[in-house]
XYZ file of C-alpha atoms in Angstrom:
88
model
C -88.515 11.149 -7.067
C -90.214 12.154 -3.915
C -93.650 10.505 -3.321
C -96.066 11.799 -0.291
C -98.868 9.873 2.145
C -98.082 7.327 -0.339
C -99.805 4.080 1.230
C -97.562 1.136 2.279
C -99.229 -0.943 -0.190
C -98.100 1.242 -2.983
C -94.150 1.172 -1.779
C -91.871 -0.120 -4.187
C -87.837 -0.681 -4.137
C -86.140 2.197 -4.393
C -88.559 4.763 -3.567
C -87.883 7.787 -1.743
C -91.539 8.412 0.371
C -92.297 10.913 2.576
C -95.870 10.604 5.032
C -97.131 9.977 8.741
C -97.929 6.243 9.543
C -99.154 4.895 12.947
C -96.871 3.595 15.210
C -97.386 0.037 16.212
C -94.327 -1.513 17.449
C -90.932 0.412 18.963
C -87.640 -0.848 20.393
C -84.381 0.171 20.269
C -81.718 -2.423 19.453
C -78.017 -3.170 18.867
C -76.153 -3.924 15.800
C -73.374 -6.447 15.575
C -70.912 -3.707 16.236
C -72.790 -2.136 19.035
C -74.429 0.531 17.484
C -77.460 1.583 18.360
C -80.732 1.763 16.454
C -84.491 1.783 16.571
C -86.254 -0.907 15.034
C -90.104 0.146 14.025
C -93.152 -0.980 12.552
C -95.473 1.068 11.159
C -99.172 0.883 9.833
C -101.940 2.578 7.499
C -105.112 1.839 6.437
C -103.617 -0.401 3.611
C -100.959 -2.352 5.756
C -97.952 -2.591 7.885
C -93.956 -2.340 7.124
C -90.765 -2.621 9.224
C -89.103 0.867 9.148
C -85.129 1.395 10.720
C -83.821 4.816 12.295
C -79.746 4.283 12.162
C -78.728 7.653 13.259
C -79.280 9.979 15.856
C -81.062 7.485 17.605
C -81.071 9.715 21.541
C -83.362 12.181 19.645
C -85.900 10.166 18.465
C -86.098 6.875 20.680
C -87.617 9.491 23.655
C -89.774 11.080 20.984
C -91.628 8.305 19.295
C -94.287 6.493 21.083
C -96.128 3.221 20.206
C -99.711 4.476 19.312
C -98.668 7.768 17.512
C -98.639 8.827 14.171
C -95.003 9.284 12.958
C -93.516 11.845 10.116
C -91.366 9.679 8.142
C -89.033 10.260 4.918
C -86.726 7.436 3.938
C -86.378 5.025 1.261
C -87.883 1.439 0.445
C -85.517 -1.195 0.510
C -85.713 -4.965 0.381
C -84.450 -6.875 3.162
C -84.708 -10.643 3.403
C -87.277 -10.621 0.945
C -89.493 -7.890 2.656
C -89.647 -4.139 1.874
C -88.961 -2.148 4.984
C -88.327 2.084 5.438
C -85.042 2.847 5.664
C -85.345 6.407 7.516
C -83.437 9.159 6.977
């Protein structure tokens, strides 16, 4: 199930969200096997939560901008003990 402007508060394992959250952090980084990918945090009024772009990284790491609102859809996952956005 789809949930929209869901605050990150509210997120959950496993759920597929869909919303716009203010950019506060961006970089783009390398995995172990030197791919790239974009490494993000995001914020609302309720909190903040690590969020991951893994592909197609050229077309978004010139679009996004720290200090914007960003459209996101992805799904909460659990990584080292914290839920981040995986983004799809």
């Amino acid at each position: 199930m789809n949930r929209s402007n869901i605050i990150i508060n509210d997120f959950k394992e496993g759920m597929n969200i869909k919303g716009f959250y203010l950019c506060k952090y961006i970089e783009s980084k390398i995995t172990r096997l030197g791919d790239e990918y974009l490494d993000l945090h995001l914020e609302d009024k309720s909190g903040s939560v690590r969020a991951k772009i893994w592909s197609f990284v050229d077309n978004y790491k010139n679009l996004i901008k720290v200090g914007m609102p960003v459209a996101v859809k992805g799904t909460i996952i659990k990584y080292n003990d914290n839920k981040e956005i995986n983004i799809t």
